mmCIF file of C-alpha atoms in Angstrom:
data_model
loop_
_atom_site.group_PDB
_atom_site.id
_atom_site.type_symbol
_atom_site.label_atom_id
_atom_site.label_comp_id
_atom_site.label_asym_id
_atom_site.label_seq_id
_atom_site.Cartn_x
_atom_site.Cartn_y
_atom_site.Cartn_z
ATOM 1 C CA MET A 1279 10.309 58.023 -62.800
ATOM 2 C CA LEU A 1280 8.553 60.681 -60.683
ATOM 3 C CA ILE A 1281 5.675 58.398 -59.703
ATOM 4 C CA SER A 1282 8.194 55.692 -58.748
ATOM 5 C CA LEU A 1283 10.040 58.151 -56.503
ATOM 6 C CA ALA A 1284 6.718 59.153 -54.917
ATOM 7 C CA TYR A 1285 5.858 55.496 -54.234
ATOM 8 C CA MET A 1286 9.301 54.845 -52.747
ATOM 9 C CA LEU A 1287 9.293 57.866 -50.443
ATOM 10 C CA LEU A 1288 5.667 57.711 -49.282
ATOM 11 C CA LEU A 1289 5.430 53.953 -48.782
ATOM 12 C CA GLY A 1290 8.952 53.842 -47.347
ATOM 13 C CA MET A 1291 8.111 56.493 -44.732
ATOM 14 C CA PHE A 1292 4.768 54.870 -43.926
ATOM 15 C CA LEU A 1293 6.130 51.345 -43.442
ATOM 16 C CA ALA A 1294 9.102 52.693 -41.473
ATOM 17 C CA TRP A 1295 6.620 54.467 -39.184
ATOM 18 C CA CYS A 1296 4.594 51.258 -38.825
ATOM 19 C CA CYS A 1297 7.714 49.308 -37.862
ATOM 20 C CA LYS A 1298 8.708 51.918 -35.280
ATOM 21 C CA LYS A 1299 5.225 51.713 -33.751
ATOM 22 C CA MET A 1300 5.808 47.972 -33.369
ATOM 23 C CA ARG A 1301 9.221 48.737 -31.834
ATOM 24 C CA LEU A 1302 11.036 47.368 -34.869
ATOM 25 C CA PRO A 1303 13.794 49.188 -36.803
ATOM 26 C CA GLY A 1304 12.430 51.633 -39.366
ATOM 27 C CA LEU A 1305 14.846 50.324 -41.986
ATOM 28 C CA LEU A 1306 12.926 47.020 -41.963
ATOM 29 C CA GLY A 1307 9.904 48.888 -43.351
ATOM 30 C CA MET A 1308 12.085 50.563 -45.975
ATOM 31 C CA ILE A 1309 13.615 47.258 -47.092
ATOM 32 C CA PHE A 1310 10.142 45.698 -47.244
ATOM 33 C CA THR A 1311 9.001 48.680 -49.360
ATOM 34 C CA GLY A 1312 11.779 47.907 -51.834
ATOM 35 C CA ILE A 1313 10.796 44.227 -51.937
ATOM 36 C CA LEU A 1314 7.137 45.131 -52.604
ATOM 37 C CA LEU A 1315 7.871 47.760 -55.247
ATOM 38 C CA GLY A 1316 10.854 45.977 -56.790
ATOM 39 C CA PRO A 1317 11.109 43.961 -60.012
ATOM 40 C CA TYR A 1318 10.539 40.626 -58.259
ATOM 41 C CA MET A 1319 7.080 41.555 -56.903
ATOM 42 C CA PHE A 1320 4.883 44.418 -58.171
ATOM 43 C CA ASN A 1321 7.562 46.009 -60.394
ATOM 44 C CA LEU A 1322 6.519 49.599 -59.637
ATOM 45 C CA ILE A 1323 10.016 51.112 -59.658
ATOM 46 C CA ASP A 1324 10.913 52.639 -63.009
ATOM 47 C CA GLY A 1325 13.699 50.861 -64.882
ATOM 48 C CA SER A 1326 15.671 54.102 -65.195
ATOM 49 C CA ILE A 1327 15.922 54.257 -61.377
ATOM 50 C CA LEU A 1328 16.984 50.623 -61.112
ATOM 51 C CA ASP A 1329 19.650 51.267 -63.762
ATOM 52 C CA ILE A 1330 21.273 53.861 -61.515
ATOM 53 C CA SER A 1331 20.376 52.117 -58.252
ATOM 54 C CA SER A 1332 24.001 51.413 -57.327
ATOM 55 C CA GLU A 1333 24.928 55.077 -57.868
ATOM 56 C CA LEU A 1334 21.997 56.304 -55.772
ATOM 57 C CA ARG A 1335 22.965 53.910 -52.976
ATOM 58 C CA ARG A 1336 26.510 55.198 -53.155
ATOM 59 C CA ILE A 1337 25.333 58.805 -52.847
ATOM 60 C CA ALA A 1338 23.429 57.873 -49.688
ATOM 61 C CA LEU A 1339 26.521 56.153 -48.320
ATOM 62 C CA ILE A 1340 28.648 59.241 -49.042
ATOM 63 C CA ILE A 1341 26.159 61.414 -47.154
ATOM 64 C CA ILE A 1342 26.181 59.270 -44.013
ATOM 65 C CA LEU A 1343 29.969 58.730 -44.029
ATOM 66 C CA THR A 1344 30.554 62.484 -44.365
ATOM 67 C CA ARG A 1345 28.150 62.976 -41.470
ATOM 68 C CA ALA A 1346 30.101 60.348 -39.524
ATOM 69 C CA GLY A 1347 33.386 62.135 -40.144
ATOM 70 C CA LEU A 1348 31.905 65.406 -38.910
ATOM 71 C CA SER A 1349 31.020 63.659 -35.621
ATOM 72 C CA LEU A 1350 34.088 61.445 -35.126
ATOM 73 C CA ASN A 1351 36.640 62.892 -32.716
ATOM 74 C CA LEU A 1352 40.145 61.607 -33.500
ATOM 75 C CA ALA A 1353 41.214 62.052 -29.879
ATOM 76 C CA ASP A 1354 38.453 59.664 -28.768
ATOM 77 C CA LEU A 1355 39.431 57.179 -31.480
ATOM 78 C CA LYS A 1356 43.091 57.284 -30.435
ATOM 79 C CA LYS A 1357 42.063 56.352 -26.891
ATOM 80 C CA VAL A 1358 40.547 53.135 -28.237
ATOM 81 C CA GLY A 1359 43.766 52.355 -30.133
ATOM 82 C CA ARG A 1360 44.485 48.692 -30.937
ATOM 83 C CA PRO A 1361 40.879 47.364 -30.823
ATOM 84 C CA ALA A 1362 39.761 49.943 -33.410
ATOM 85 C CA ILE A 1363 42.461 48.758 -35.828
ATOM 86 C CA LEU A 1364 41.699 45.087 -35.219
ATOM 87 C CA MET A 1365 37.964 45.647 -35.814
ATOM 88 C CA CYS A 1366 38.791 46.663 -39.385
ATOM 89 C CA PHE A 1367 39.732 43.121 -40.442
ATOM 90 C CA VAL A 1368 39.753 40.499 -37.642
ATOM 91 C CA PRO A 1369 35.954 39.897 -37.402
ATOM 92 C CA ALA A 1370 35.734 39.612 -41.199
ATOM 93 C CA CYS A 1371 38.596 37.075 -41.220
ATOM 94 C CA PHE A 1372 36.857 35.025 -38.520
ATOM 95 C CA GLU A 1373 33.605 35.079 -40.494
ATOM 96 C CA MET A 1374 35.300 34.033 -43.739
ATOM 97 C CA ALA A 1375 37.060 31.222 -41.867
ATOM 98 C CA GLY A 1376 33.715 30.112 -40.447
ATOM 99 C CA MET A 1377 32.229 30.101 -43.940
ATOM 100 C CA VAL A 1378 35.100 27.969 -45.280
ATOM 101 C CA LEU A 1379 34.582 25.484 -42.436
ATOM 102 C CA LEU A 1380 30.767 25.320 -42.478
ATOM 103 C CA ALA A 1381 29.564 26.000 -46.042
ATOM 104 C CA PRO A 1382 31.111 22.931 -47.758
ATOM 105 C CA LYS A 1383 29.355 20.679 -45.215
ATOM 106 C CA LEU A 1384 26.004 22.480 -45.180
ATOM 107 C CA LEU A 1385 25.716 23.430 -48.868
ATOM 108 C CA GLY A 1386 28.026 20.934 -50.605
ATOM 109 C CA ILE A 1387 30.209 23.577 -52.267
ATOM 110 C CA THR A 1388 33.997 23.670 -52.663
ATOM 111 C CA VAL A 1389 36.363 25.476 -50.299
ATOM 112 C CA LEU A 1390 37.076 28.186 -52.924
ATOM 113 C CA GLU A 1391 33.355 28.724 -53.492
ATOM 114 C CA ALA A 1392 32.901 28.967 -49.725
ATOM 115 C CA ALA A 1393 35.692 31.571 -49.599
ATOM 116 C CA ILE A 1394 33.904 33.634 -52.272
ATOM 117 C CA MET A 1395 30.662 33.360 -50.322
ATOM 118 C CA GLY A 1396 32.482 34.336 -47.140
ATOM 119 C CA ALA A 1397 33.904 37.456 -48.784
ATOM 120 C CA VAL A 1398 30.397 38.496 -49.859
ATOM 121 C CA VAL A 1399 28.784 37.896 -46.475
ATOM 122 C CA ALA A 1400 31.632 39.076 -44.211
ATOM 123 C CA ALA A 1401 31.208 42.807 -44.890
ATOM 124 C CA VAL A 1402 29.143 44.782 -42.402
ATOM 125 C CA SER A 1403 26.893 47.607 -43.552
ATOM 126 C CA PRO A 1404 28.060 51.180 -42.854
ATOM 127 C CA ALA A 1405 24.615 52.334 -43.969
ATOM 128 C CA VAL A 1406 23.021 50.494 -41.032
ATOM 129 C CA ILE A 1407 25.795 50.795 -38.453
ATOM 130 C CA VAL A 1408 27.028 54.379 -38.961
ATOM 131 C CA PRO A 1409 23.674 56.137 -38.262
ATOM 132 C CA LYS A 1410 23.217 53.994 -35.147
ATOM 133 C CA MET A 1411 26.699 54.832 -33.839
ATOM 134 C CA ILE A 1412 26.227 58.542 -34.585
ATOM 135 C CA ARG A 1413 23.049 58.405 -32.510
ATOM 136 C CA LEU A 1414 24.953 56.811 -29.620
ATOM 137 C CA MET A 1415 27.620 59.521 -29.813
ATOM 138 C CA GLU A 1416 24.983 62.249 -29.827
ATOM 139 C CA GLU A 1417 23.219 60.694 -26.818
ATOM 140 C CA GLU A 1418 26.617 59.997 -25.184
ATOM 141 C CA TYR A 1419 26.163 56.278 -24.612
ATOM 142 C CA GLY A 1420 29.471 54.397 -24.449
ATOM 143 C CA THR A 1421 31.418 57.373 -25.787
ATOM 144 C CA LYS A 1422 33.755 57.570 -22.783
ATOM 145 C CA GLN A 1423 34.879 54.001 -23.523
ATOM 146 C CA GLY A 1424 35.054 54.799 -27.257
ATOM 147 C CA ILE A 1425 32.603 52.026 -28.199
ATOM 148 C CA PRO A 1426 30.544 53.785 -30.924
ATOM 149 C CA GLN A 1427 33.709 55.441 -32.313
ATOM 150 C CA MET A 1428 35.450 52.067 -32.564
ATOM 151 C CA ILE A 1429 32.504 50.346 -34.268
ATOM 152 C CA LEU A 1430 31.955 53.283 -36.624
ATOM 153 C CA ALA A 1431 35.601 53.361 -37.734
ATOM 154 C CA GLY A 1432 35.773 49.587 -38.120
ATOM 155 C CA ALA A 1433 32.600 49.429 -40.220
ATOM 156 C CA SER A 1434 33.947 52.100 -42.562
ATOM 157 C CA VAL A 1435 37.224 50.244 -43.229
ATOM 158 C CA ASP A 1436 35.908 46.665 -43.059
ATOM 159 C CA ASP A 1437 34.320 46.941 -46.515
ATOM 160 C CA VAL A 1438 37.605 47.888 -48.200
ATOM 161 C CA PHE A 1439 39.283 44.780 -46.792
ATOM 162 C CA VAL A 1440 36.426 42.437 -47.691
ATOM 163 C CA ILE A 1441 36.005 43.713 -51.263
ATOM 164 C CA VAL A 1442 39.739 43.196 -51.941
ATOM 165 C CA MET A 1443 39.410 39.631 -50.616
ATOM 166 C CA PHE A 1444 36.341 39.068 -52.814
ATOM 167 C CA THR A 1445 38.245 40.308 -55.883
ATOM 168 C CA ALA A 1446 41.161 37.982 -55.097
ATOM 169 C CA PHE A 1447 38.968 34.890 -54.594
ATOM 170 C CA THR A 1448 36.842 35.477 -57.720
ATOM 171 C CA GLY A 1449 40.043 36.050 -59.710
ATOM 172 C CA ILE A 1450 41.316 32.640 -58.625
ATOM 173 C CA ALA A 1451 37.939 31.051 -59.464
ATOM 174 C CA GLN A 1452 38.110 32.509 -62.973
ATOM 175 C CA GLY A 1453 41.507 30.963 -63.571
ATOM 176 C CA GLY A 1454 43.711 33.779 -62.323
ATOM 177 C CA SER A 1455 45.799 34.074 -59.215
ATOM 178 C CA ALA A 1456 46.086 36.320 -56.188
ATOM 179 C CA SER A 1457 49.490 37.880 -55.499
ATOM 180 C CA ALA A 1458 50.874 39.300 -52.265
ATOM 181 C CA GLY A 1459 50.535 42.723 -53.887
ATOM 182 C CA ASP A 1460 46.753 42.365 -53.900
ATOM 183 C CA PHE A 1461 46.735 42.190 -50.110
ATOM 184 C CA VAL A 1462 49.366 44.914 -49.642
ATOM 185 C CA ARG A 1463 46.948 47.221 -51.462
ATOM 186 C CA ILE A 1464 44.499 47.076 -48.534
ATOM 187 C CA PRO A 1465 46.454 49.154 -45.968
ATOM 188 C CA VAL A 1466 47.853 51.360 -48.731
ATOM 189 C CA ALA A 1467 44.345 52.165 -50.019
ATOM 190 C CA ILE A 1468 43.114 52.941 -46.498
ATOM 191 C CA ALA A 1469 46.116 55.138 -45.634
ATOM 192 C CA ALA A 1470 46.046 56.965 -48.986
ATOM 193 C CA GLY A 1471 42.312 57.587 -48.717
ATOM 194 C CA MET A 1472 42.541 58.949 -45.178
ATOM 195 C CA ALA A 1473 45.558 61.143 -46.016
ATOM 196 C CA ALA A 1474 43.855 62.610 -49.091
ATOM 197 C CA GLY A 1475 40.615 63.228 -47.204
ATOM 198 C CA MET A 1476 42.346 64.880 -44.253
ATOM 199 C CA LEU A 1477 44.382 67.138 -46.559
ATOM 200 C CA ILE A 1478 41.285 68.228 -48.482
ATOM 201 C CA GLY A 1479 39.422 68.744 -45.199
ATOM 202 C CA VAL A 1480 42.174 71.029 -43.866
ATOM 203 C CA LEU A 1481 42.155 73.051 -47.104
ATOM 204 C CA LEU A 1482 38.364 73.340 -46.967
ATOM 205 C CA ALA A 1483 38.534 74.489 -43.337
ATOM 206 C CA LYS A 1484 40.930 77.281 -44.306
ATOM 207 C CA TYR A 1485 38.773 78.208 -47.304
ATOM 208 C CA PHE A 1486 35.601 78.364 -45.207
ATOM 209 C CA GLU A 1487 37.452 80.503 -42.649
ATOM 210 C CA LYS A 1488 38.451 83.099 -45.239
ATOM 211 C CA ILE A 1489 35.450 82.983 -47.578
ATOM 212 C CA HIS A 1490 32.084 83.489 -45.870
ATOM 213 C CA ILE A 1491 29.375 81.538 -47.707
ATOM 214 C CA ARG A 1492 26.087 79.930 -46.689
ATOM 215 C CA ASP A 1493 26.201 76.521 -45.040
ATOM 216 C CA THR A 1494 24.051 75.101 -47.835
ATOM 217 C CA VAL A 1495 26.714 76.115 -50.361
ATOM 218 C CA LYS A 1496 29.384 74.541 -48.149
ATOM 219 C CA VAL A 1497 27.434 71.276 -48.160
ATOM 220 C CA ALA A 1498 27.232 71.406 -51.970
ATOM 221 C CA ILE A 1499 31.004 71.969 -52.199
ATOM 222 C CA VAL A 1500 31.808 69.126 -49.781
ATOM 223 C CA LEU A 1501 29.444 66.714 -51.535
ATOM 224 C CA SER A 1502 30.846 67.577 -54.960
ATOM 225 C CA ILE A 1503 34.404 66.912 -53.786
ATOM 226 C CA CYS A 1504 33.289 63.628 -52.209
ATOM 227 C CA PHE A 1505 31.698 62.534 -55.493
ATOM 228 C CA ILE A 1506 34.928 63.331 -57.341
ATOM 229 C CA LEU A 1507 37.001 61.305 -54.864
ATOM 230 C CA VAL A 1508 34.791 58.244 -55.278
ATOM 231 C CA ILE A 1509 34.914 58.560 -59.081
ATOM 232 C CA LEU A 1510 38.720 58.854 -58.937
ATOM 233 C CA GLU A 1511 38.823 55.564 -57.058
ATOM 234 C CA ASP A 1512 36.704 53.935 -59.777
ATOM 235 C CA ALA A 1513 38.901 55.336 -62.542
ATOM 236 C CA TYR A 1514 42.378 54.904 -61.059
ATOM 237 C CA GLY A 1515 41.949 52.583 -58.061
ATOM 238 C CA THR A 1516 43.580 49.682 -59.914
ATOM 239 C CA VAL A 1517 46.638 51.831 -60.677
ATOM 240 C CA VAL A 1518 46.963 53.717 -57.377
ATOM 241 C CA PRO A 1519 45.454 52.012 -54.291
ATOM 242 C CA PHE A 1520 42.979 54.502 -52.868
ATOM 243 C CA SER A 1521 39.713 54.299 -50.932
ATOM 244 C CA GLY A 1522 37.287 57.052 -51.876
ATOM 245 C CA LEU A 1523 34.856 56.328 -49.041
ATOM 246 C CA ILE A 1524 37.633 56.508 -46.435
ATOM 247 C CA ALA A 1525 38.662 59.840 -47.975
ATOM 248 C CA VAL A 1526 35.068 61.058 -47.653
ATOM 249 C CA MET A 1527 35.118 60.345 -43.926
ATOM 250 C CA GLY A 1528 38.574 61.940 -43.648
ATOM 251 C CA ILE A 1529 37.198 65.234 -44.983
ATOM 252 C CA GLY A 1530 34.581 65.294 -42.241
ATOM 253 C CA ILE A 1531 37.148 64.433 -39.545
ATOM 254 C CA ALA A 1532 39.528 67.220 -40.648
ATOM 255 C CA LEU A 1533 36.725 69.795 -40.834
ATOM 256 C CA GLN A 1534 35.570 68.807 -37.362
ATOM 257 C CA LYS A 1535 39.123 69.133 -36.019
ATOM 258 C CA LYS A 1536 39.976 72.457 -37.691
ATOM 259 C CA ARG A 1537 36.590 74.221 -37.804
ATOM 260 C CA ASN A 1538 34.446 72.603 -35.141
ATOM 261 C CA VAL A 1539 31.718 75.269 -35.193
ATOM 262 C CA VAL A 1540 31.292 74.923 -38.956
ATOM 263 C CA ALA A 1541 31.383 71.118 -38.672
ATOM 264 C CA LYS A 1542 28.487 71.144 -36.194
ATOM 265 C CA ARG A 1543 26.367 73.308 -38.509
ATOM 266 C CA LEU A 1544 27.189 71.163 -41.530
ATOM 267 C CA SER A 1545 26.357 68.065 -39.501
ATOM 268 C CA VAL A 1546 22.828 69.404 -39.020
ATOM 269 C CA LYS A 1547 22.520 69.931 -42.785
ATOM 270 C CA PHE A 1548 23.743 66.414 -43.555
ATOM 271 C CA ASN A 1549 21.246 65.040 -41.026
ATOM 272 C CA LYS A 1550 18.464 66.616 -43.071
ATOM 273 C CA LEU A 1551 19.850 65.145 -46.292
ATOM 274 C CA TRP A 1552 19.992 61.719 -44.646
ATOM 275 C CA VAL A 1553 16.224 61.752 -44.023
ATOM 276 C CA VAL A 1554 15.599 61.244 -47.756
ATOM 277 C CA ALA A 1555 18.860 59.449 -48.546
ATOM 278 C CA GLU A 1556 18.146 56.752 -45.934
ATOM 279 C CA ILE A 1557 14.769 55.946 -47.489
ATOM 280 C CA MET A 1558 16.230 55.768 -50.991
ATOM 281 C CA LEU A 1559 19.136 53.613 -49.822
ATOM 282 C CA PHE A 1560 17.160 50.913 -48.033
ATOM 283 C CA VAL A 1561 14.267 50.872 -50.486
ATOM 284 C CA LEU A 1562 16.769 50.269 -53.295
ATOM 285 C CA VAL A 1563 18.535 47.604 -51.226
ATOM 286 C CA GLY A 1564 15.149 45.922 -50.780
ATOM 287 C CA ALA A 1565 14.532 46.134 -54.526
ATOM 288 C CA THR A 1566 17.585 43.931 -55.132
ATOM 289 C CA VAL A 1567 16.151 41.149 -52.947
ATOM 290 C CA ASN A 1568 14.648 38.224 -54.838
ATOM 291 C CA LEU A 1569 12.509 36.318 -52.341
ATOM 292 C CA ASN A 1570 12.304 33.360 -54.727
ATOM 293 C CA TYR A 1571 15.958 32.600 -54.008
ATOM 294 C CA ALA A 1572 15.360 32.846 -50.274
ATOM 295 C CA ALA A 1573 12.214 30.709 -50.379
ATOM 296 C CA ALA A 1574 13.847 27.954 -52.438
ATOM 297 C CA ALA A 1575 16.982 27.791 -50.300
ATOM 298 C CA GLY A 1576 15.591 25.838 -47.380
ATOM 299 C CA ILE A 1577 16.949 25.916 -43.838
ATOM 300 C CA ALA A 1578 20.643 25.180 -44.526
ATOM 301 C CA PRO A 1579 21.643 28.731 -45.631
ATOM 302 C CA VAL A 1580 19.842 30.213 -42.599
ATOM 303 C CA VAL A 1581 21.748 27.873 -40.268
ATOM 304 C CA LEU A 1582 24.941 28.821 -42.113
ATOM 305 C CA ILE A 1583 24.371 32.569 -41.622
ATOM 306 C CA PHE A 1584 23.816 32.200 -37.876
ATOM 307 C CA GLY A 1585 26.818 29.872 -37.712
ATOM 308 C CA VAL A 1586 29.199 32.371 -39.321
ATOM 309 C CA LEU A 1587 27.773 35.140 -37.124
ATOM 310 C CA VAL A 1588 29.045 33.134 -34.147
ATOM 311 C CA PHE A 1589 32.513 33.156 -35.728
ATOM 312 C CA ARG A 1590 32.204 36.896 -36.332
ATOM 313 C CA GLY A 1591 31.205 37.426 -32.703
ATOM 314 C CA LEU A 1592 34.294 35.510 -31.551
ATOM 315 C CA GLY A 1593 36.388 37.779 -33.789
ATOM 316 C CA VAL A 1594 34.904 40.892 -32.169
ATOM 317 C CA LEU A 1595 35.547 39.481 -28.701
ATOM 318 C CA CYS A 1596 39.186 38.866 -29.668
ATOM 319 C CA CYS A 1597 39.451 42.514 -30.756
ATOM 320 C CA VAL A 1598 38.180 43.834 -27.412
ATOM 321 C CA ALA A 1599 40.091 41.325 -25.275
ATOM 322 C CA ARG A 1600 42.396 42.900 -22.693
ATOM 323 C CA THR A 1601 40.445 46.154 -22.712
ATOM 324 C CA PRO A 1602 38.678 47.816 -19.760
ATOM 325 C CA LEU A 1603 35.275 47.029 -21.306
ATOM 326 C CA ASN A 1604 32.944 44.920 -19.164
ATOM 327 C CA TRP A 1605 31.055 41.928 -20.557
ATOM 328 C CA LYS A 1606 27.891 43.856 -21.353
ATOM 329 C CA GLU A 1607 29.893 46.379 -23.358
ATOM 330 C CA ARG A 1608 31.758 43.605 -25.162
ATOM 331 C CA CYS A 1609 28.489 41.851 -26.001
ATOM 332 C CA PHE A 1610 27.129 45.136 -27.334
ATOM 333 C CA CYS A 1611 30.161 45.370 -29.653
ATOM 334 C CA VAL A 1612 29.271 41.902 -30.987
ATOM 335 C CA LEU A 1613 25.658 42.960 -31.685
ATOM 336 C CA GLY A 1614 26.662 46.359 -33.058
ATOM 337 C CA TYR A 1615 28.986 44.760 -35.594
ATOM 338 C CA MET A 1616 26.371 42.386 -37.010
ATOM 339 C CA PRO A 1617 24.184 44.185 -39.631
ATOM 340 C CA LYS A 1618 24.795 43.571 -43.316
ATOM 341 C CA ALA A 1619 23.059 45.138 -46.315
ATOM 342 C CA THR A 1620 24.834 47.478 -48.730
ATOM 343 C CA VAL A 1621 27.861 45.388 -49.740
ATOM 344 C CA GLN A 1622 25.767 42.225 -50.087
ATOM 345 C CA ALA A 1623 23.323 44.120 -52.326
ATOM 346 C CA ALA A 1624 26.225 45.479 -54.389
ATOM 347 C CA ILE A 1625 28.318 42.337 -54.943
ATOM 348 C CA GLY A 1626 26.006 39.439 -54.077
ATOM 349 C CA GLY A 1627 25.021 38.952 -57.710
ATOM 350 C CA LEU A 1628 28.515 39.332 -59.203
ATOM 351 C CA PRO A 1629 29.557 35.648 -58.985
ATOM 352 C CA LEU A 1630 26.391 34.752 -60.928
ATOM 353 C CA ALA A 1631 27.119 37.464 -63.514
ATOM 354 C CA MET A 1632 30.684 36.093 -63.824
ATOM 355 C CA GLY A 1633 29.266 32.686 -64.702
ATOM 356 C CA LEU A 1634 30.683 30.987 -61.616
ATOM 357 C CA GLN A 1635 29.038 27.706 -60.664
ATOM 358 C CA CYS A 1636 28.368 28.940 -57.132
ATOM 359 C CA GLY A 1637 26.639 32.130 -58.375
ATOM 360 C CA ASN A 1638 23.068 31.184 -57.453
ATOM 361 C CA ILE A 1639 23.819 29.947 -53.955
ATOM 362 C CA VAL A 1640 26.069 32.939 -53.204
ATOM 363 C CA LEU A 1641 23.256 35.284 -54.242
ATOM 364 C CA THR A 1642 20.770 33.325 -52.115
ATOM 365 C CA VAL A 1643 22.961 33.548 -49.014
ATOM 366 C CA ALA A 1644 23.608 37.266 -49.660
ATOM 367 C CA VAL A 1645 19.850 37.926 -49.842
ATOM 368 C CA LEU A 1646 19.197 35.983 -46.647
ATOM 369 C CA ALA A 1647 22.072 37.772 -44.891
ATOM 370 C CA ILE A 1648 20.390 41.118 -45.635
ATOM 371 C CA LEU A 1649 16.939 39.929 -44.555
ATOM 372 C CA ILE A 1650 18.223 38.403 -41.304
ATOM 373 C CA THR A 1651 21.059 40.605 -40.065
ATOM 374 C CA ALA A 1652 20.022 44.157 -41.074
ATOM 375 C CA PRO A 1653 16.735 44.269 -39.155
ATOM 376 C CA LEU A 1654 17.911 41.933 -36.364
ATOM 377 C CA GLY A 1655 21.144 43.856 -35.790
ATOM 378 C CA ALA A 1656 19.400 47.246 -35.843
ATOM 379 C CA PHE A 1657 16.729 45.948 -33.439
ATOM 380 C CA LEU A 1658 19.272 44.529 -30.987
ATOM 381 C CA ILE A 1659 21.338 47.739 -31.025
ATOM 382 C CA ASP A 1660 18.252 49.802 -30.188
ATOM 383 C CA LEU A 1661 17.170 47.288 -27.544
ATOM 384 C CA THR A 1662 20.466 47.072 -25.660
ATOM 385 C CA TYR A 1663 22.459 50.296 -25.905
ATOM 386 C CA ARG A 1664 20.657 52.102 -23.059
ATOM 387 C CA LYS A 1665 20.891 49.023 -20.819
ATOM 388 C CA TRP A 1666 24.430 47.848 -21.542
ATOM 389 C CA LEU A 1667 26.381 51.063 -22.160
ATOM 390 C CA SER A 1668 27.226 53.731 -19.624
ATOM 391 C CA HIS A 1669 25.742 57.184 -20.138
ATOM 392 C CA GLN A 1670 28.055 60.195 -19.821
#
């Protein structure tokens, strides 16, 4: 295991550095590291790491979402208002609709299979988007208009909506049915998660005010509570609708609101944790990619992915319609809401594991979606944000 970790960290950092020198996103080098070291190429990652790959990826996601919460000002988010709420589900609905319209014609699958595929592909990647939006907030690009805050919040909630839709569609495909209650759970889970996170954050702020402990210990306490919240969702999420990852971000938001000085110091600590967590996350995402599926797919799935991205872009433009944003800022929102990686890596193989007939093609499209949109989206964000967004 130790030698595998050394390979992942060293090669991941080196290839990320190489990509940055070529003015490409560093995460492209990390994903390529995972492909090289993964089970489908040189198989240099220990099986014990791959067995817990999903948990390690989740830890990395918890770290960056906590960091996001510590940076996200609720007052700024409230200024954005309606578009921020719409970004949580409208672009995903547009993309799923595009998949239902295009996939049966391009791939010869049924409408239900296309809906399952759409639910897999429609989720954006907080792991790609959140660090980029935090950077914009730190550099104060577009913050006055609330652009990075809106995209950050939408990306964090979007996954909850899409995963519920995926569960409903696969349930129907396996002979079950989807009730209205399944869809009511979405806003309830989001609201319950945010309320729980904010309450815990307020209590932590009061605790940190009265009990003076090192910032490193505070980070350990916050992370431990975040892990418990995510586990509670796994254990009881089917009984009580609850989003653990939304709660994680809520803790950071409440700490930032109640103890801003502490939140800034903790943010620095979480930034340091993210240096290693980011490498582990994207290397492990790369390790899930089977290039054989991508190579055998032909051009049709690639055309399909770009086609549904057009639908997604139209959804984003609908969200920001009737806002003061100019066209460059609106186009940036479209690009900023493109990258996909973590959700596709997590659920792309589930239809195949369930024995569904569309399993192989869904996995193929999920793999291609990661390879195309994660590096392309990250590259376009870096390329355009200084040119298209106003600097405060």
